[in-house]
Amino acid sequence: MTIVIERLAEGPTPPDTANATWPNVLHTTIADVMAQMGQPPWSRRIIADERQLVTLIASPPGGGNRPHWHRDFDEWWVVLGGRLEWELTGGIVLQARKDDIVWVPRGTVHHIRNVGAELSLRLAVAMPPAMHYYSPCEQCGYADEGAREWCA
Ligand SMILES: [Zn+2]
């Protein structure tokens, strides 16, 4: 697989491609995103370019993603709030809270759930085109509920 970078900077330039709203805003305050998005669940793409997709994801208690895996990139998250659990291929279970970083290599199914009593917030870093391969979660018996936007 080849990543094609079509727009190259020719030298130092002011940030003329920055947007007024997400994605690709010069300065993001998470409280602003939360106020705009309202009640969870939601996800908001914060940064997007040829090499990275950064998404802020809010899940209510008991909420989470659809178990899936990625063929061609490793994914990682920064937990910004709440208590989250990652259930991984092979029966590995990680719990993480605010200020924790979780990394999952390509090929590993990740089922992420908010296991706390509060809203959870996580910043997901993936790579475009971020194809998701959904699979049932053998360890937890998760049943597929259909398409969702917020599957990081
Ligand atoms: Zn993923």
Coordinates of C-alpha atoms and ligand atoms in Angstrom, one line a residue:
M1 CA 0.0 0.0 0.0
T2 CA 1.3 3.5 -0.9
I3 CA 0.3 6.7 0.7
V4 CA 0.0 9.5 -1.9
I5 CA 0.6 13.0 -0.6
E6 CA -0.7 15.3 -3.3
R7 CA -0.3 18.6 -1.7
L8 CA 3.2 19.4 -0.7
A9 CA 4.4 22.6 1.1
E10 CA 7.0 24.5 -0.9
G11 CA 8.4 26.2 2.2
P12 CA 7.3 28.0 5.3
T13 CA 3.7 29.2 5.0
P14 CA 1.2 30.6 7.4
P15 CA -1.5 28.1 8.3
D16 CA -3.8 29.0 5.4
T17 CA -5.6 25.6 5.3
A18 CA -6.9 25.8 8.8
N19 CA -10.6 25.5 9.1
A20 CA -13.0 27.6 11.2
T21 CA -14.6 24.4 12.4
W22 CA -13.5 20.8 12.7
P23 CA -11.6 19.1 11.3
N24 CA -8.3 20.9 11.2
V25 CA -8.8 23.9 13.5
L26 CA -5.6 25.5 14.8
H27 CA -6.7 25.3 18.5
T28 CA -9.3 23.0 19.8
T29 CA -10.8 23.2 23.3
I30 CA -12.4 19.9 24.2
A31 CA -15.1 21.7 26.2
D32 CA -16.1 23.5 23.0
V33 CA -16.5 20.3 21.1
M34 CA -18.5 18.8 24.0
A35 CA -20.8 21.8 24.2
Q36 CA -21.5 21.6 20.4
M37 CA -22.0 17.9 20.3
G38 CA -24.4 17.6 23.3
Q39 CA -25.6 14.3 24.6
P40 CA -23.5 11.1 24.0
P41 CA -22.9 9.0 22.1
W42 CA -21.1 11.1 19.5
S43 CA -17.8 11.3 17.7
R44 CA -16.2 14.3 16.0
R45 CA -13.3 14.2 13.6
I46 CA -10.7 16.7 15.0
I47 CA -7.8 16.2 12.6
A48 CA -7.7 14.6 9.1
D49 CA -5.0 14.4 6.5
E50 CA -3.3 11.8 4.4
R51 CA -1.6 10.2 7.3
Q52 CA -3.9 10.6 10.3
L53 CA -7.5 10.6 11.4
V54 CA -8.0 11.9 14.9
T55 CA -11.4 11.6 16.4
L56 CA -12.9 12.6 19.7
I57 CA -15.4 10.1 20.9
A58 CA -17.9 10.3 23.8
S59 CA -19.7 7.3 25.1
P60 CA -22.3 7.1 27.9
P61 CA -22.0 4.5 30.6
G62 CA -22.4 1.1 29.1
G63 CA -21.8 2.5 25.6
G64 CA -19.0 1.6 23.2
N65 CA -17.9 0.7 19.7
R66 CA -18.6 -2.1 17.4
P67 CA -15.9 -4.7 17.7
H68 CA -13.6 -4.5 14.6
W69 CA -10.0 -4.7 13.4
H70 CA -7.8 -2.9 10.9
R71 CA -5.7 -4.5 8.2
D72 CA -3.1 -1.9 7.6
F73 CA -2.6 0.3 10.6
D74 CA -2.2 0.3 14.4
E75 CA -4.6 2.4 16.3
W76 CA -4.2 4.3 19.6
W77 CA -6.2 6.3 22.0
V78 CA -5.8 8.9 24.7
V79 CA -8.4 8.6 27.5
L80 CA -9.6 12.1 28.4
G81 CA -12.3 11.1 30.8
G82 CA -14.2 8.3 32.4
R83 CA -13.2 4.6 32.6
L84 CA -13.0 2.5 29.5
E85 CA -12.3 -1.2 28.8
W86 CA -10.6 -2.6 25.7
E87 CA -11.4 -6.3 25.1
L88 CA -8.9 -7.6 22.6
T89 CA -8.4 -10.7 20.5
G90 CA -6.9 -13.5 22.6
G91 CA -9.0 -12.6 25.7
I92 CA -6.8 -9.7 26.7
V93 CA -8.8 -7.0 28.7
L94 CA -7.4 -3.6 29.5
Q95 CA -8.9 -1.0 31.6
A96 CA -7.9 2.6 31.2
R97 CA -8.9 6.0 32.7
K98 CA -8.2 9.7 32.2
D99 CA -4.6 10.4 31.1
D100 CA -4.0 6.7 30.0
I101 CA -2.8 5.8 26.5
V102 CA -3.9 2.5 24.8
W103 CA -2.3 1.1 21.7
V104 CA -3.6 -1.8 19.6
P105 CA -1.8 -3.3 16.7
R106 CA -3.3 -4.0 13.3
G107 CA -5.3 -7.3 13.2
T108 CA -6.4 -7.2 16.8
V109 CA -10.1 -6.9 17.3
H110 CA -10.9 -4.1 19.8
H111 CA -14.2 -3.9 21.6
I112 CA -14.2 -0.7 23.7
R113 CA -16.8 -0.1 26.4
N114 CA -17.4 2.6 29.0
V115 CA -17.4 0.6 32.2
G116 CA -17.6 3.5 34.5
A117 CA -20.6 5.5 35.8
E118 CA -19.6 8.8 34.0
L119 CA -19.3 9.9 30.4
S120 CA -16.2 8.6 28.8
L121 CA -14.1 10.6 26.4
R122 CA -11.3 9.3 24.2
L123 CA -9.2 10.7 21.4
A124 CA -8.7 8.0 18.7
V125 CA -5.7 8.2 16.3
A126 CA -6.1 6.1 13.2
M127 CA -4.9 6.3 9.5
P128 CA -7.0 6.9 6.5
P129 CA -8.9 5.4 4.8
A130 CA -9.4 3.6 8.2
M131 CA -11.3 0.6 6.8
H132 CA -13.0 -1.3 9.6
Y133 CA -13.4 -5.1 9.5
Y134 CA -16.3 -5.9 11.8
S135 CA -16.3 -9.2 13.7
P136 CA -18.3 -10.6 16.4
C137 CA -16.5 -10.5 19.7
E138 CA -15.8 -14.1 20.7
Q139 CA -14.8 -13.2 24.2
C140 CA -17.9 -11.1 25.1
G141 CA -20.6 -12.5 22.8
Y142 CA -21.2 -9.0 21.3
A143 CA -24.1 -9.1 18.8
D144 CA -23.7 -6.8 15.8
E145 CA -26.3 -4.0 15.9
G146 CA -25.7 -2.5 12.5
A147 CA -23.8 0.4 11.1
R148 CA -22.6 3.2 13.4
E149 CA -20.5 6.3 12.7
W150 CA -18.5 6.1 15.8
C151 CA -16.6 2.9 15.5
A152 CA -13.0 3.9 16.4
Ligands
ZN1 ZN -10.5 0.6 15.4

